[in-house]
mmCIF file of C-alpha atoms in Angstrom:
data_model
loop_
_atom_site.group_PDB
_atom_site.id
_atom_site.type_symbol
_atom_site.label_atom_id
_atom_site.label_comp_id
_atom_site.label_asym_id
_atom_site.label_seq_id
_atom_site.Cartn_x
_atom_site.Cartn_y
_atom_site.Cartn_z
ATOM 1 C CA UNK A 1 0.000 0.000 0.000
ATOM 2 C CA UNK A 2 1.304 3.093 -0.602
ATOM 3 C CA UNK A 3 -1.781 5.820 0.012
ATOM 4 C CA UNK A 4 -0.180 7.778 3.056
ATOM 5 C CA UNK A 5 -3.078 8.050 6.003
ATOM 6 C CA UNK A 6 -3.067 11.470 8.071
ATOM 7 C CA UNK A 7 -2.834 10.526 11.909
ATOM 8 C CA UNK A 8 -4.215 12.883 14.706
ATOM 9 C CA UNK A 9 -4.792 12.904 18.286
ATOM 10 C CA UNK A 10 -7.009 14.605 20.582
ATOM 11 C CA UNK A 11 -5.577 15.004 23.916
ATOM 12 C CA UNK A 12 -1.957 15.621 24.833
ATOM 13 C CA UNK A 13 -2.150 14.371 28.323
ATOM 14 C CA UNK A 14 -0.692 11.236 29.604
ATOM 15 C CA UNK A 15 -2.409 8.908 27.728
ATOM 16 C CA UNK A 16 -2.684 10.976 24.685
ATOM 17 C CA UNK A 17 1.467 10.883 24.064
ATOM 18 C CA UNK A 18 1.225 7.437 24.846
ATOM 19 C CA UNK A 19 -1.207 7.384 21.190
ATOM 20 C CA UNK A 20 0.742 10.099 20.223
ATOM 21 C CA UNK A 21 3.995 7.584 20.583
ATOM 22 C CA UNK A 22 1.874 4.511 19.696
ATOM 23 C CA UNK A 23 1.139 5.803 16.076
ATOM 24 C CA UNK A 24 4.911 6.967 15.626
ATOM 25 C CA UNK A 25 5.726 3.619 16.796
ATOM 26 C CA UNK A 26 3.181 1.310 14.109
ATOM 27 C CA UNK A 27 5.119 1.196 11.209
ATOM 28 C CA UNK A 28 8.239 -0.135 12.951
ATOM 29 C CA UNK A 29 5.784 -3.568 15.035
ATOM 30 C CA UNK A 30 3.880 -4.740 11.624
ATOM 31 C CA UNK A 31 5.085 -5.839 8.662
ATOM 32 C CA UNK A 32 5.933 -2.547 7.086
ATOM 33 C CA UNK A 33 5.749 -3.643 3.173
ATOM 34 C CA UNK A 34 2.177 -4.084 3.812
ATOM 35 C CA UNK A 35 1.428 -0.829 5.742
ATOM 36 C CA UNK A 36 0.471 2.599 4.215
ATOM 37 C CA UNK A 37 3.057 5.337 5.444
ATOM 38 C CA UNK A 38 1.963 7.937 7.928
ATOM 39 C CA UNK A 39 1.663 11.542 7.961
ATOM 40 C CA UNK A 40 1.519 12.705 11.780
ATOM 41 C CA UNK A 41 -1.004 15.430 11.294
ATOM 42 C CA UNK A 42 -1.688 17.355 13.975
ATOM 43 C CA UNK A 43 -1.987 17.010 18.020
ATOM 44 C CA UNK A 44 -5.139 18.905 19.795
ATOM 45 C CA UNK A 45 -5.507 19.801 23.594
ATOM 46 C CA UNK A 46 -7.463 22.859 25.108
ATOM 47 C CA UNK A 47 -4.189 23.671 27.388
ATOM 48 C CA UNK A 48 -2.196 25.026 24.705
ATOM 49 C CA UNK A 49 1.706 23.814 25.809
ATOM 50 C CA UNK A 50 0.674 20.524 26.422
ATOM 51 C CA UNK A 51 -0.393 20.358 22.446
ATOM 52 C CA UNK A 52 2.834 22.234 21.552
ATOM 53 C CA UNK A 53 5.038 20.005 23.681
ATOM 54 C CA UNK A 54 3.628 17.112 22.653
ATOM 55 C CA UNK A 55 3.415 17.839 18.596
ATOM 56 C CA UNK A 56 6.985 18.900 18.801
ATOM 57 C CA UNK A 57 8.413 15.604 21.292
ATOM 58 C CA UNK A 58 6.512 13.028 18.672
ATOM 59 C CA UNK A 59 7.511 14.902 15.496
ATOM 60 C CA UNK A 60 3.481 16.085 14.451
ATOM 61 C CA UNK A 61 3.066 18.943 12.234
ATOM 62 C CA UNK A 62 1.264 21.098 14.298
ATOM 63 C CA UNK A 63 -0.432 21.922 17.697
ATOM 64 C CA UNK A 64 -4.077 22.950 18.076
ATOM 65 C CA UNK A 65 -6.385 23.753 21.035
ATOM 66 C CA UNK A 66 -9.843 23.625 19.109
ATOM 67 C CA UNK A 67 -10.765 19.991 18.054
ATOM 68 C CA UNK A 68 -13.132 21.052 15.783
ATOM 69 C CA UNK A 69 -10.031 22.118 13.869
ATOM 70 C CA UNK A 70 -9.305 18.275 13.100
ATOM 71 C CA UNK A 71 -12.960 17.366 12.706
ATOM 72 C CA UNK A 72 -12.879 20.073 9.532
ATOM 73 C CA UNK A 73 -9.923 19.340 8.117
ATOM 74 C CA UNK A 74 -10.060 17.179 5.089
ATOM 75 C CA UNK A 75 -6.418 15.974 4.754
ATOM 76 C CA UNK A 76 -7.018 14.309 8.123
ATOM 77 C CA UNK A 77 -8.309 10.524 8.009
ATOM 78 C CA UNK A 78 -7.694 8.939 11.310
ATOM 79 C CA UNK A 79 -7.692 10.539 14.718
ATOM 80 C CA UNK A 80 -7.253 8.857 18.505
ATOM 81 C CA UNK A 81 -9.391 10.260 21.187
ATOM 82 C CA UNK A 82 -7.408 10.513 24.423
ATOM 83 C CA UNK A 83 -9.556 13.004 26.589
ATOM 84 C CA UNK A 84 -12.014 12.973 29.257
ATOM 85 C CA UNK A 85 -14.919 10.164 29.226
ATOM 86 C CA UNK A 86 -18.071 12.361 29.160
ATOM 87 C CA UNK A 87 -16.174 14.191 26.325
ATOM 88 C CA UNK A 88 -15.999 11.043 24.139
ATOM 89 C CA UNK A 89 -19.606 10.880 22.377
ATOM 90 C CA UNK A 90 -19.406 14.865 21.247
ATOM 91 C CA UNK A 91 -16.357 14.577 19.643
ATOM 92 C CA UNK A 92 -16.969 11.047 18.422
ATOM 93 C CA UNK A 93 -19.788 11.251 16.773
ATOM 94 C CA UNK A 94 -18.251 14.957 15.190
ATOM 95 C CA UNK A 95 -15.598 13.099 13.404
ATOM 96 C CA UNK A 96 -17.452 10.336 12.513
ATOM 97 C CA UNK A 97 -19.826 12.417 10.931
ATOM 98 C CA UNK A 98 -16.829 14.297 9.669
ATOM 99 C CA UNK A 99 -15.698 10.737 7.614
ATOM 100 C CA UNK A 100 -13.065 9.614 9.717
ATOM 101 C CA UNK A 101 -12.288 6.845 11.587
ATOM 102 C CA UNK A 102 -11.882 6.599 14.770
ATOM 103 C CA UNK A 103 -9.870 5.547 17.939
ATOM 104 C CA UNK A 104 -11.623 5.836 20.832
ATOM 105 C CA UNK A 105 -9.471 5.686 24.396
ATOM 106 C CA UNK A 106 -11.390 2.938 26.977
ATOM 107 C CA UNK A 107 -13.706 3.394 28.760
ATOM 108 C CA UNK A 108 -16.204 3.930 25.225
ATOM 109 C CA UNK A 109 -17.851 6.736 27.484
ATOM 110 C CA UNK A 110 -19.234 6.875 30.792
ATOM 111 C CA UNK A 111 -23.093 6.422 30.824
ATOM 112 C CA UNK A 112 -25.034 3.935 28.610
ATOM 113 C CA UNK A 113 -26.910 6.357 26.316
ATOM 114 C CA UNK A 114 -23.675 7.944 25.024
ATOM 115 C CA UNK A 115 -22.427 4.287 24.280
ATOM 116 C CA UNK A 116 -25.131 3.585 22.253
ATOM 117 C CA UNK A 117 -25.309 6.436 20.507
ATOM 118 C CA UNK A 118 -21.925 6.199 19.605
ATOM 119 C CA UNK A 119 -22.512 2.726 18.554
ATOM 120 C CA UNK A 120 -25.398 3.915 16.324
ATOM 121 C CA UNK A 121 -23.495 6.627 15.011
ATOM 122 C CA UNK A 122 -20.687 4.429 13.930
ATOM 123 C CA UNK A 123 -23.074 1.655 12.339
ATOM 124 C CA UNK A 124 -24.364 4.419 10.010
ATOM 125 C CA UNK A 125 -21.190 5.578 8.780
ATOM 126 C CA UNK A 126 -18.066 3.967 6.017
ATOM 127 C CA UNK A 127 -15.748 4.403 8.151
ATOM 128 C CA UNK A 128 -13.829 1.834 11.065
ATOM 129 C CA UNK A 129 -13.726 2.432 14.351
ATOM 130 C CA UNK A 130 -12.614 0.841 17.819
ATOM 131 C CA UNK A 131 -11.593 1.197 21.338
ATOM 132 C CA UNK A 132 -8.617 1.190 23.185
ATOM 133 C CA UNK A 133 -8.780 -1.961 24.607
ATOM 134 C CA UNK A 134 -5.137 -2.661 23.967
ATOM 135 C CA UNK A 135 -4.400 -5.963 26.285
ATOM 136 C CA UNK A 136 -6.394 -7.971 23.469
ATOM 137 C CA UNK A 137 -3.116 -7.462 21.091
ATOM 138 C CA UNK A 138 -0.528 -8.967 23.989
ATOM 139 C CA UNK A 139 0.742 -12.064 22.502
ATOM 140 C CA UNK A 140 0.111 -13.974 25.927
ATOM 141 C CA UNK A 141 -3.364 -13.165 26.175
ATOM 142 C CA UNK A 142 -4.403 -13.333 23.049
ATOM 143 C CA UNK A 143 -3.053 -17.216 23.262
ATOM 144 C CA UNK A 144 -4.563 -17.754 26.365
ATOM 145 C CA UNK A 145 -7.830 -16.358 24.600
ATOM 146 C CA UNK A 146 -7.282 -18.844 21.503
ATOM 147 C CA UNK A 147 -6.560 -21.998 23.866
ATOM 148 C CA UNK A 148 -9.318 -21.232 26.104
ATOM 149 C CA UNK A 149 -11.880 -20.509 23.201
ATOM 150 C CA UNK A 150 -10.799 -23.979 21.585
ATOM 151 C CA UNK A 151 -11.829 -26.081 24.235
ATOM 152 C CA UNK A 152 -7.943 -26.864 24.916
ATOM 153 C CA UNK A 153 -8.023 -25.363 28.981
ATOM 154 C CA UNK A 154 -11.088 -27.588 29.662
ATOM 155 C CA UNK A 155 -14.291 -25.887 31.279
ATOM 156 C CA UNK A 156 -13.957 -22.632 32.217
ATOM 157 C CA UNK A 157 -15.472 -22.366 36.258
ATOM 158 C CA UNK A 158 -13.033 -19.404 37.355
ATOM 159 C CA UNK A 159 -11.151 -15.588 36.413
ATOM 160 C CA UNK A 160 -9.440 -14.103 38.437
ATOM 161 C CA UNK A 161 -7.523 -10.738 37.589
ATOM 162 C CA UNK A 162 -5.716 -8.056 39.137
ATOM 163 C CA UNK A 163 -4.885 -4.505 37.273
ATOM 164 C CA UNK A 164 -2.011 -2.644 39.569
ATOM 165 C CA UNK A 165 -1.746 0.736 38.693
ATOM 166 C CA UNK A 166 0.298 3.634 40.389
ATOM 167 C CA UNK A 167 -0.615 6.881 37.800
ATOM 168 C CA UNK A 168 -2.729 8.230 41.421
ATOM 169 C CA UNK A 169 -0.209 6.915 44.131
ATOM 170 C CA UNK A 170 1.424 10.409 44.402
ATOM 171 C CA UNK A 171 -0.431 12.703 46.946
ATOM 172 C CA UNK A 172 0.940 15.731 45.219
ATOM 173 C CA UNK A 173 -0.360 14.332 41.743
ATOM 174 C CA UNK A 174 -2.850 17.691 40.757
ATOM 175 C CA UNK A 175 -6.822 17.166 40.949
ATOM 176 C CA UNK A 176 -7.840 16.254 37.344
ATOM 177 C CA UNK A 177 -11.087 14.408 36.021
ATOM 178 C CA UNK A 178 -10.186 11.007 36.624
ATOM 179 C CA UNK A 179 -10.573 11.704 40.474
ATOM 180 C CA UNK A 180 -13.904 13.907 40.071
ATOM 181 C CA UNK A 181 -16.483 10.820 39.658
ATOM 182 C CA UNK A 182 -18.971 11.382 37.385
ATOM 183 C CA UNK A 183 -16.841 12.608 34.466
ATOM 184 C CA UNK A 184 -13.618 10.076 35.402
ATOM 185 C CA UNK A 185 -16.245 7.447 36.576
ATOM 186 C CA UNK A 186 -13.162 6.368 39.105
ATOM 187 C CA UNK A 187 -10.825 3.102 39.028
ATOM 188 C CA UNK A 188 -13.431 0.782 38.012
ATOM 189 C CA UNK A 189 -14.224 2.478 34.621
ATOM 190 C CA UNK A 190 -10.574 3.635 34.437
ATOM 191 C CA UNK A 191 -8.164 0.778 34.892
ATOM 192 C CA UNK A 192 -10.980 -1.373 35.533
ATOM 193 C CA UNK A 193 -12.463 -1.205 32.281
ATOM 194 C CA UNK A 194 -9.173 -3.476 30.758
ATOM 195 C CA UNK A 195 -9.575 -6.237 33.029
ATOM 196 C CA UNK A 196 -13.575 -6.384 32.571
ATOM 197 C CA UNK A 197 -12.601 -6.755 28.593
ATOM 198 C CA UNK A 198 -9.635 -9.170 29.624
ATOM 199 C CA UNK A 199 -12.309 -11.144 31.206
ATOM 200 C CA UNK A 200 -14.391 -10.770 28.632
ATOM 201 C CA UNK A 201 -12.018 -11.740 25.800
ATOM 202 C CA UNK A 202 -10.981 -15.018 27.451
ATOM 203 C CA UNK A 203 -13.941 -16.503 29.169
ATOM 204 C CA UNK A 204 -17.020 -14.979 27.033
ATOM 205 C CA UNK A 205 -19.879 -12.673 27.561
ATOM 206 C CA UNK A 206 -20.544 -11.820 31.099
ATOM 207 C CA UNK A 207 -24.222 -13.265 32.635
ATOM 208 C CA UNK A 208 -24.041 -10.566 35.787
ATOM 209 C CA UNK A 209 -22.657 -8.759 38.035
ATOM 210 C CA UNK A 210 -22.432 -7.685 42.074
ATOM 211 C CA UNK A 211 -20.642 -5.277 42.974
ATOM 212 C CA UNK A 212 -18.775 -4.078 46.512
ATOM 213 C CA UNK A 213 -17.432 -0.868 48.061
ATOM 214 C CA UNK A 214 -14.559 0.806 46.896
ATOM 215 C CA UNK A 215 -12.456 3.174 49.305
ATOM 216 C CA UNK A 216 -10.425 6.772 48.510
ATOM 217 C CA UNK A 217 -7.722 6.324 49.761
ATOM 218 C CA UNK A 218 -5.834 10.400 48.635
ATOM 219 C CA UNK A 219 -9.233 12.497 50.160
ATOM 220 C CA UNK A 220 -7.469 15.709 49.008
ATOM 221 C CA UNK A 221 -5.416 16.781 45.981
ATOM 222 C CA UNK A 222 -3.060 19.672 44.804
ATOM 223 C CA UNK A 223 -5.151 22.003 42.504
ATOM 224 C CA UNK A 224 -4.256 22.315 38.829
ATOM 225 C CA UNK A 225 -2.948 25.312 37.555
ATOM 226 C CA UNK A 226 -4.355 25.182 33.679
ATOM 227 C CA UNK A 227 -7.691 23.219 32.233
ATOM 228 C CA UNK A 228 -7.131 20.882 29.339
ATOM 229 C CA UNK A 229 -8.269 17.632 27.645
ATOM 230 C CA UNK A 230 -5.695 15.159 28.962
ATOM 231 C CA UNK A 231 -4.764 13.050 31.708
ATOM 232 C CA UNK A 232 -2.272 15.340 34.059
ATOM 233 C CA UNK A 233 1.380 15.371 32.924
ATOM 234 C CA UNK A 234 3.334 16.291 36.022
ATOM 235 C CA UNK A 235 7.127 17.402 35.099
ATOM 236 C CA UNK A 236 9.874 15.279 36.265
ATOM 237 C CA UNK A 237 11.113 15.148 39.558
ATOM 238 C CA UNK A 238 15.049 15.679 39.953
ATOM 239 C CA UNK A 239 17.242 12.998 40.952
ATOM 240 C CA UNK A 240 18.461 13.176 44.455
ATOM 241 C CA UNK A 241 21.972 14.485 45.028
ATOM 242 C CA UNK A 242 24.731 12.077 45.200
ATOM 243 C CA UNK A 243 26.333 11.674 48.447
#
């Protein structure tokens, strides 16, 4: 193939440079005589340096703040969302609208309406789209999937999964919407959501579900200085001086 495909992403946070990286990264994982070459378009994020920093680390052609920007441009044919959950339908449904395919970060969104709309809105449209449920492309669990699907692990009676995560560990990590509820919809949608799909990939469709409390453990964070998108990208801490 040799039709180059224009790349963007919304949202420069954390897990947006992680796409951001991810895309730069594709061509080098798959067999690259049967991939189209990229053009890294353009990153968007409403805090302005994150955008520029992030355009300039992964080599994009430019930074925006507005993602309608991408959602009009034409040259543009494939863009990762990477922003907050209850921003995922709008935008979505924009670009699908818009002709493009689409990338959408995990969880799909955080009530049941917007999922379905989405859904609808992407079953109307030529274009592909998907969700970032990564963990389904790691070699081991994809075989485990493939044995366990072919009958070759026996009856399936138990899953049991863990998902350790330390992005919120640090006390002085600033207040962002992952730890606001509604619009981060907390661990379980966050992290969670990957080992629900996990579950789901290896064992089948789920039948139900009880739930149990979860506990807050950091009552209290830092304020941030600057809305945006994205995730929270706190700078580097300094090594500690050598004795």
């Amino acid at each position: 193939m040799s039709q180059k495909i224009s790349v963007a992403v919304i949202g420069a946070g954390m897990a947006g440079r992680t796409h951001a990286n991810a895309w730069r990264q594709a061509t080098t994982i798959y067999e690259t005589d049967k991939l189209p070459p990229l053009r890294y378009a353009a990153i968007c994020d409403a805090y302005q340096p994150f955008a520029k920093d992030a355009a300039r680390a992964y080599g994009y052609e430019k930074a925006v703040t507005d993602w309608h920007e991408i959602a009009s441009d034409p040259s543009i044919d494939v863009v990762s969302i990477v922003v907050a959950n209850s921003m995922h339908r709008e935008i979505a449904v924009e670009l699908i609208k818009a002709g493009k395919h689409v990338l959408c970060e995990k969880p799909l969104t955080d009530n049941l309406e917007d999922a379905k709309a989405m859904v609808e809105a992407a079953s109307e449209a030529n274009v592909i789209t998907g969700i970032g449920f990564g963990y389904r492309r790691q070699p081991g669990i994809a075989q485990i999937a493939k044995m366990a699907q072919s009958g070759e692990l026996g009856e399936l009676i138990q899953f049991t999964g863990r998902y350790m995560c330390d992005y919120g560990l640090d006390p002085s990590t600033p207040i962002a919407w992952r730890y606001k509820g509604p619009m981060g919809s907390g661990a379980l949608g966050d992290v969670g959501s990957h080992l629900i799909d996990t579950a789901e990939f290896i064992c089948g469709s789920i039948d139900y579900v009880c739930g149990g409390a979860f506990t807050t453990v950091i009552k209290k964070r830092p304020p941030q200085s600057k809305g945006f998108l994205g995730d929270v990208v706190s700078p580097p801490k300094p090594p500690p001086p050598r004795q």
